[in-house]
Amino acid sequence: MADPLVAVLNGPNLNLLGVREPSIYGRATLADIEALCRDRAARLGLALEFRQSNHEGVLIDWVQACRGRARGIVINPGGLTHTSVALLDALVATDLPVIEVHLSNIHRREPFRERSLTAKAATGVIAGLGAAGYGLALEAMAGLIAAATSETVSA
Ligand code: CA2
């Protein structure tokens, strides 16, 4: 059987990682994070799609395209975390397990970052652990997929 597909989606400005604001977001570039995710996914027996866009509609199209194709979504929605009802609706509509990741601890920063709209669609949220958070999210996702698979098999 093919490895279950997990989409790792990244929102606006995450393409700038490693170039500016290392004190908040760390020194890893998005390419470094992709390499970390590819390595972890291979070890966990997951197929991986890793994408970044600065455009809300493009992210929504990618989320919608996960329906019936991917088994889970790991998403760092960037600034859209705090504003996008449309992205939240798209995530909910997939009916897939979602794990939201933030490099920084959004609860330790400006008050407007405290609220995540998209987290309402998430099974879990990881924040403040830097690039390592993506690897932890993939491990958690592998567990959620395995649990869902064994439920289906024993039903
Ligand atoms: O901590 C996170 O991962 C965030 O999702 C990052 C977003 C921010 O808007 C969220 O509140 C928390 C920002 C994306 C990265 O933005 C950069 C801006 C300048 C230099 C490097 C990255």
PDB file of C-alpha atoms and ligand atoms in Angstrom:
ATOM      1  CA  MET A   1       0.000   0.000   0.000  1.00  0.00           C
ATOM      2  CA  ALA A   2       1.189   3.559  -0.754  1.00  0.00           C
ATOM      3  CA  ASP A   3       2.471   5.670   2.132  1.00  0.00           C
ATOM      4  CA  PRO A   4      -0.254   7.984   3.483  1.00  0.00           C
ATOM      5  CA  LEU A   5       0.101  11.535   2.152  1.00  0.00           C
ATOM      6  CA  VAL A   6       0.497  14.459   4.557  1.00  0.00           C
ATOM      7  CA  ALA A   7       0.451  18.042   3.265  1.00  0.00           C
ATOM      8  CA  VAL A   8       2.650  20.580   5.041  1.00  0.00           C
ATOM      9  CA  LEU A   9       1.357  24.023   4.087  1.00  0.00           C
ATOM     10  CA  ASN A  10       3.005  27.341   4.880  1.00  0.00           C
ATOM     11  CA  GLY A  11       1.437  30.770   4.679  1.00  0.00           C
ATOM     12  CA  PRO A  12       2.523  34.328   3.929  1.00  0.00           C
ATOM     13  CA  ASN A  13       6.090  35.504   4.553  1.00  0.00           C
ATOM     14  CA  LEU A  14       7.408  32.131   5.656  1.00  0.00           C
ATOM     15  CA  ASN A  15       9.586  32.224   2.515  1.00  0.00           C
ATOM     16  CA  LEU A  16      11.561  34.952   4.346  1.00  0.00           C
ATOM     17  CA  LEU A  17      12.659  32.674   7.172  1.00  0.00           C
ATOM     18  CA  GLY A  18      16.336  32.706   8.014  1.00  0.00           C
ATOM     19  CA  VAL A  19      16.798  36.011   6.220  1.00  0.00           C
ATOM     20  CA  ARG A  20      15.253  38.371   8.793  1.00  0.00           C
ATOM     21  CA  GLU A  21      13.995  38.272  12.396  1.00  0.00           C
ATOM     22  CA  PRO A  22      16.142  35.296  13.536  1.00  0.00           C
ATOM     23  CA  SER A  23      15.586  36.258  17.188  1.00  0.00           C
ATOM     24  CA  ILE A  24      11.861  35.508  16.770  1.00  0.00           C
ATOM     25  CA  TYR A  25      11.761  32.771  14.126  1.00  0.00           C
ATOM     26  CA  GLY A  26      15.216  31.176  14.363  1.00  0.00           C
ATOM     27  CA  ARG A  27      17.916  30.743  11.710  1.00  0.00           C
ATOM     28  CA  ALA A  28      16.388  27.864   9.745  1.00  0.00           C
ATOM     29  CA  THR A  29      15.276  28.737   6.225  1.00  0.00           C
ATOM     30  CA  LEU A  30      12.097  27.290   4.744  1.00  0.00           C
ATOM     31  CA  ALA A  31      14.325  24.988   2.659  1.00  0.00           C
ATOM     32  CA  ASP A  32      15.920  23.731   5.917  1.00  0.00           C
ATOM     33  CA  ILE A  33      12.440  23.087   7.349  1.00  0.00           C
ATOM     34  CA  GLU A  34      11.415  21.241   4.196  1.00  0.00           C
ATOM     35  CA  ALA A  35      14.526  19.026   4.466  1.00  0.00           C
ATOM     36  CA  LEU A  36      13.711  18.308   8.130  1.00  0.00           C
ATOM     37  CA  CYS A  37      10.131  17.400   7.186  1.00  0.00           C
ATOM     38  CA  ARG A  38      11.211  15.166   4.273  1.00  0.00           C
ATOM     39  CA  ASP A  39      13.658  13.305   6.497  1.00  0.00           C
ATOM     40  CA  ARG A  40      11.083  12.834   9.299  1.00  0.00           C
ATOM     41  CA  ALA A  41       8.304  11.830   6.910  1.00  0.00           C
ATOM     42  CA  ALA A  42      10.514   9.181   5.285  1.00  0.00           C
ATOM     43  CA  ARG A  43      11.349   7.746   8.707  1.00  0.00           C
ATOM     44  CA  LEU A  44       7.652   7.722   9.676  1.00  0.00           C
ATOM     45  CA  GLY A  45       6.536   6.098   6.414  1.00  0.00           C
ATOM     46  CA  LEU A  46       4.607   9.162   5.226  1.00  0.00           C
ATOM     47  CA  ALA A  47       4.503  10.687   1.745  1.00  0.00           C
ATOM     48  CA  LEU A  48       4.956  14.452   1.926  1.00  0.00           C
ATOM     49  CA  GLU A  49       3.789  17.468  -0.007  1.00  0.00           C
ATOM     50  CA  PHE A  50       5.509  20.661   1.215  1.00  0.00           C
ATOM     51  CA  ARG A  51       4.256  24.043  -0.028  1.00  0.00           C
ATOM     52  CA  GLN A  52       4.340  27.768   0.726  1.00  0.00           C
ATOM     53  CA  SER A  53       2.261  30.627  -0.648  1.00  0.00           C
ATOM     54  CA  ASN A  54       1.850  34.304   0.134  1.00  0.00           C
ATOM     55  CA  HIS A  55      -1.734  34.162  -1.189  1.00  0.00           C
ATOM     56  CA  GLU A  56      -4.769  33.220   0.892  1.00  0.00           C
ATOM     57  CA  GLY A  57      -6.755  31.884  -2.088  1.00  0.00           C
ATOM     58  CA  VAL A  58      -3.886  29.669  -3.223  1.00  0.00           C
ATOM     59  CA  LEU A  59      -3.620  28.174   0.270  1.00  0.00           C
ATOM     60  CA  ILE A  60      -7.383  27.576   0.295  1.00  0.00           C
ATOM     61  CA  ASP A  61      -7.132  25.809  -3.093  1.00  0.00           C
ATOM     62  CA  TRP A  62      -4.343  23.593  -1.733  1.00  0.00           C
ATOM     63  CA  VAL A  63      -6.371  22.786   1.405  1.00  0.00           C
ATOM     64  CA  GLN A  64      -9.409  21.890  -0.714  1.00  0.00           C
ATOM     65  CA  ALA A  65      -7.223  19.705  -2.955  1.00  0.00           C
ATOM     66  CA  CYS A  66      -6.272  17.623   0.113  1.00  0.00           C
ATOM     67  CA  ARG A  67      -9.846  16.249   0.367  1.00  0.00           C
ATOM     68  CA  GLY A  68      -9.896  12.588  -0.549  1.00  0.00           C
ATOM     69  CA  ARG A  69      -6.180  12.613  -1.392  1.00  0.00           C
ATOM     70  CA  ALA A  70      -4.227  13.426   1.780  1.00  0.00           C
ATOM     71  CA  ARG A  71      -4.631  11.815   5.210  1.00  0.00           C
ATOM     72  CA  GLY A  72      -3.694  14.906   7.205  1.00  0.00           C
ATOM     73  CA  ILE A  73      -2.611  18.542   7.068  1.00  0.00           C
ATOM     74  CA  VAL A  74       0.173  20.249   9.000  1.00  0.00           C
ATOM     75  CA  ILE A  75      -0.198  23.986   8.543  1.00  0.00           C
ATOM     76  CA  ASN A  76       1.611  27.136   9.603  1.00  0.00           C
ATOM     77  CA  PRO A  77      -0.844  29.720   8.301  1.00  0.00           C
ATOM     78  CA  GLY A  78       1.527  32.624   9.113  1.00  0.00           C
ATOM     79  CA  GLY A  79      -0.344  35.904   9.658  1.00  0.00           C
ATOM     80  CA  LEU A  80      -3.556  34.354   8.248  1.00  0.00           C
ATOM     81  CA  THR A  81      -3.771  32.456  11.555  1.00  0.00           C
ATOM     82  CA  HIS A  82      -5.171  35.583  13.141  1.00  0.00           C
ATOM     83  CA  THR A  83      -7.469  36.803  10.360  1.00  0.00           C
ATOM     84  CA  SER A  84      -8.728  34.126   7.988  1.00  0.00           C
ATOM     85  CA  VAL A  85     -12.212  32.714   8.491  1.00  0.00           C
ATOM     86  CA  ALA A  86     -11.991  31.487   4.872  1.00  0.00           C
ATOM     87  CA  LEU A  87      -8.909  29.374   5.582  1.00  0.00           C
ATOM     88  CA  LEU A  88     -10.573  28.044   8.756  1.00  0.00           C
ATOM     89  CA  ASP A  89     -13.674  27.057   6.743  1.00  0.00           C
ATOM     90  CA  ALA A  90     -11.535  25.284   4.129  1.00  0.00           C
ATOM     91  CA  LEU A  91      -9.664  23.319   6.814  1.00  0.00           C
ATOM     92  CA  VAL A  92     -12.900  22.267   8.524  1.00  0.00           C
ATOM     93  CA  ALA A  93     -14.393  21.194   5.169  1.00  0.00           C
ATOM     94  CA  THR A  94     -11.575  18.705   4.517  1.00  0.00           C
ATOM     95  CA  ASP A  95     -12.656  16.519   7.457  1.00  0.00           C
ATOM     96  CA  LEU A  96      -8.964  15.667   7.890  1.00  0.00           C
ATOM     97  CA  PRO A  97      -6.817  15.817  11.013  1.00  0.00           C
ATOM     98  CA  VAL A  98      -5.068  19.196  11.117  1.00  0.00           C
ATOM     99  CA  ILE A  99      -2.066  20.173  13.229  1.00  0.00           C
ATOM    100  CA  GLU A 100      -1.244  23.884  13.402  1.00  0.00           C
ATOM    101  CA  VAL A 101       2.407  24.817  13.877  1.00  0.00           C
ATOM    102  CA  HIS A 102       3.987  28.130  14.844  1.00  0.00           C
ATOM    103  CA  LEU A 103       7.696  28.704  15.071  1.00  0.00           C
ATOM    104  CA  SER A 104       7.248  31.363  17.732  1.00  0.00           C
ATOM    105  CA  ASN A 105       5.151  31.176  20.884  1.00  0.00           C
ATOM    106  CA  ILE A 106       2.211  33.286  19.717  1.00  0.00           C
ATOM    107  CA  HIS A 107       0.981  33.546  23.335  1.00  0.00           C
ATOM    108  CA  ARG A 108       4.121  35.388  24.382  1.00  0.00           C
ATOM    109  CA  ARG A 109       3.979  38.080  21.727  1.00  0.00           C
ATOM    110  CA  GLU A 110       1.670  40.954  20.766  1.00  0.00           C
ATOM    111  CA  PRO A 111      -1.943  40.523  21.975  1.00  0.00           C
ATOM    112  CA  PHE A 112      -3.270  40.296  18.380  1.00  0.00           C
ATOM    113  CA  ARG A 113      -1.235  37.099  17.856  1.00  0.00           C
ATOM    114  CA  GLU A 114      -2.847  35.389  20.859  1.00  0.00           C
ATOM    115  CA  ARG A 115      -5.995  34.544  18.960  1.00  0.00           C
ATOM    116  CA  SER A 116      -5.835  31.860  16.287  1.00  0.00           C
ATOM    117  CA  LEU A 117      -8.940  31.539  14.107  1.00  0.00           C
ATOM    118  CA  THR A 118      -7.535  28.561  12.219  1.00  0.00           C
ATOM    119  CA  ALA A 119      -6.782  26.594  15.408  1.00  0.00           C
ATOM    120  CA  LYS A 120     -10.534  25.904  15.675  1.00  0.00           C
ATOM    121  CA  ALA A 121      -9.978  23.370  12.865  1.00  0.00           C
ATOM    122  CA  ALA A 122      -6.936  21.800  14.521  1.00  0.00           C
ATOM    123  CA  THR A 123      -6.657  18.599  16.510  1.00  0.00           C
ATOM    124  CA  GLY A 124      -3.517  20.071  18.070  1.00  0.00           C
ATOM    125  CA  VAL A 125      -1.317  23.172  18.042  1.00  0.00           C
ATOM    126  CA  ILE A 126       2.462  23.376  18.491  1.00  0.00           C
ATOM    127  CA  ALA A 127       3.942  26.808  19.121  1.00  0.00           C
ATOM    128  CA  GLY A 128       7.282  28.188  20.228  1.00  0.00           C
ATOM    129  CA  LEU A 129       9.563  25.240  19.458  1.00  0.00           C
ATOM    130  CA  GLY A 130      10.996  26.635  16.216  1.00  0.00           C
ATOM    131  CA  ALA A 131      11.622  24.346  13.243  1.00  0.00           C
ATOM    132  CA  ALA A 132      11.532  21.288  15.551  1.00  0.00           C
ATOM    133  CA  GLY A 133       7.784  21.883  15.878  1.00  0.00           C
ATOM    134  CA  TYR A 134       7.282  20.692  12.290  1.00  0.00           C
ATOM    135  CA  GLY A 135       8.994  17.366  13.025  1.00  0.00           C
ATOM    136  CA  LEU A 136       6.908  16.930  16.177  1.00  0.00           C
ATOM    137  CA  ALA A 137       3.755  17.716  14.211  1.00  0.00           C
ATOM    138  CA  LEU A 138       4.604  14.995  11.675  1.00  0.00           C
ATOM    139  CA  GLU A 139       5.187  12.485  14.475  1.00  0.00           C
ATOM    140  CA  ALA A 140       1.823  13.366  16.026  1.00  0.00           C
ATOM    141  CA  MET A 141       0.160  13.173  12.607  1.00  0.00           C
ATOM    142  CA  ALA A 142       1.613   9.697  11.977  1.00  0.00           C
ATOM    143  CA  GLY A 143       0.033   8.616  15.285  1.00  0.00           C
ATOM    144  CA  LEU A 144      -3.357  10.106  14.367  1.00  0.00           C
ATOM    145  CA  ILE A 145      -3.295   8.403  10.946  1.00  0.00           C
ATOM    146  CA  ALA A 146      -2.299   5.051  12.473  1.00  0.00           C
ATOM    147  CA  ALA A 147      -5.122   5.321  15.029  1.00  0.00           C
ATOM    148  CA  ALA A 148      -7.669   6.191  12.312  1.00  0.00           C
ATOM    149  CA  THR A 149      -6.425   3.297  10.145  1.00  0.00           C
ATOM    150  CA  SER A 150      -6.725   0.740  12.954  1.00  0.00           C
ATOM    151  CA  GLU A 151     -10.260   2.025  13.730  1.00  0.00           C
ATOM    152  CA  THR A 152     -11.229   1.501  10.084  1.00  0.00           C
ATOM    153  CA  VAL A 153      -9.675  -1.990   9.977  1.00  0.00           C
ATOM    154  CA  SER A 154     -11.354  -3.178  13.193  1.00  0.00           C
ATOM    155  CA  ALA A 155     -14.773  -1.637  12.358  1.00  0.00           C
TER     156      ALA A 155
HETATM  157  O1  CA2 B   1       5.410  31.870  14.641  1.00  0.00           O
HETATM  158  C1  CA2 B   1       4.941  31.571  13.534  1.00  0.00           C
HETATM  159  O2  CA2 B   1       5.249  30.562  12.913  1.00  0.00           O
HETATM  160  C2  CA2 B   1       3.985  32.551  12.840  1.00  0.00           C
HETATM  161  O3  CA2 B   1       2.968  31.790  12.182  1.00  0.00           O
HETATM  162  C3  CA2 B   1       4.822  33.325  11.837  1.00  0.00           C
HETATM  163  C4  CA2 B   1       4.053  34.440  11.124  1.00  0.00           C
HETATM  164  C5  CA2 B   1       3.350  35.337  12.137  1.00  0.00           C
HETATM  165  O4  CA2 B   1       2.549  36.289  11.456  1.00  0.00           O
HETATM  166  C6  CA2 B   1       2.478  34.542  13.098  1.00  0.00           C
HETATM  167  O5  CA2 B   1       1.897  35.423  14.036  1.00  0.00           O
HETATM  168  C7  CA2 B   1       3.296  33.490  13.833  1.00  0.00           C
HETATM  169  C8  CA2 B   1       5.048  35.281  10.295  1.00  0.00           C
HETATM  170  C9  CA2 B   1       5.651  34.502   9.145  1.00  0.00           C
HETATM  171  C10 CA2 B   1       7.118  34.788   8.967  1.00  0.00           C
HETATM  172  O6  CA2 B   1       7.346  36.166   8.821  1.00  0.00           O
HETATM  173  C11 CA2 B   1       8.647  36.608   8.702  1.00  0.00           C
HETATM  174  C12 CA2 B   1       8.791  37.962   8.609  1.00  0.00           C
HETATM  175  C13 CA2 B   1      10.059  38.522   8.500  1.00  0.00           C
HETATM  176  C14 CA2 B   1      11.167  37.686   8.462  1.00  0.00           C
HETATM  177  C15 CA2 B   1      11.006  36.308   8.555  1.00  0.00           C
HETATM  178  C16 CA2 B   1       9.741  35.775   8.657  1.00  0.00           C
END
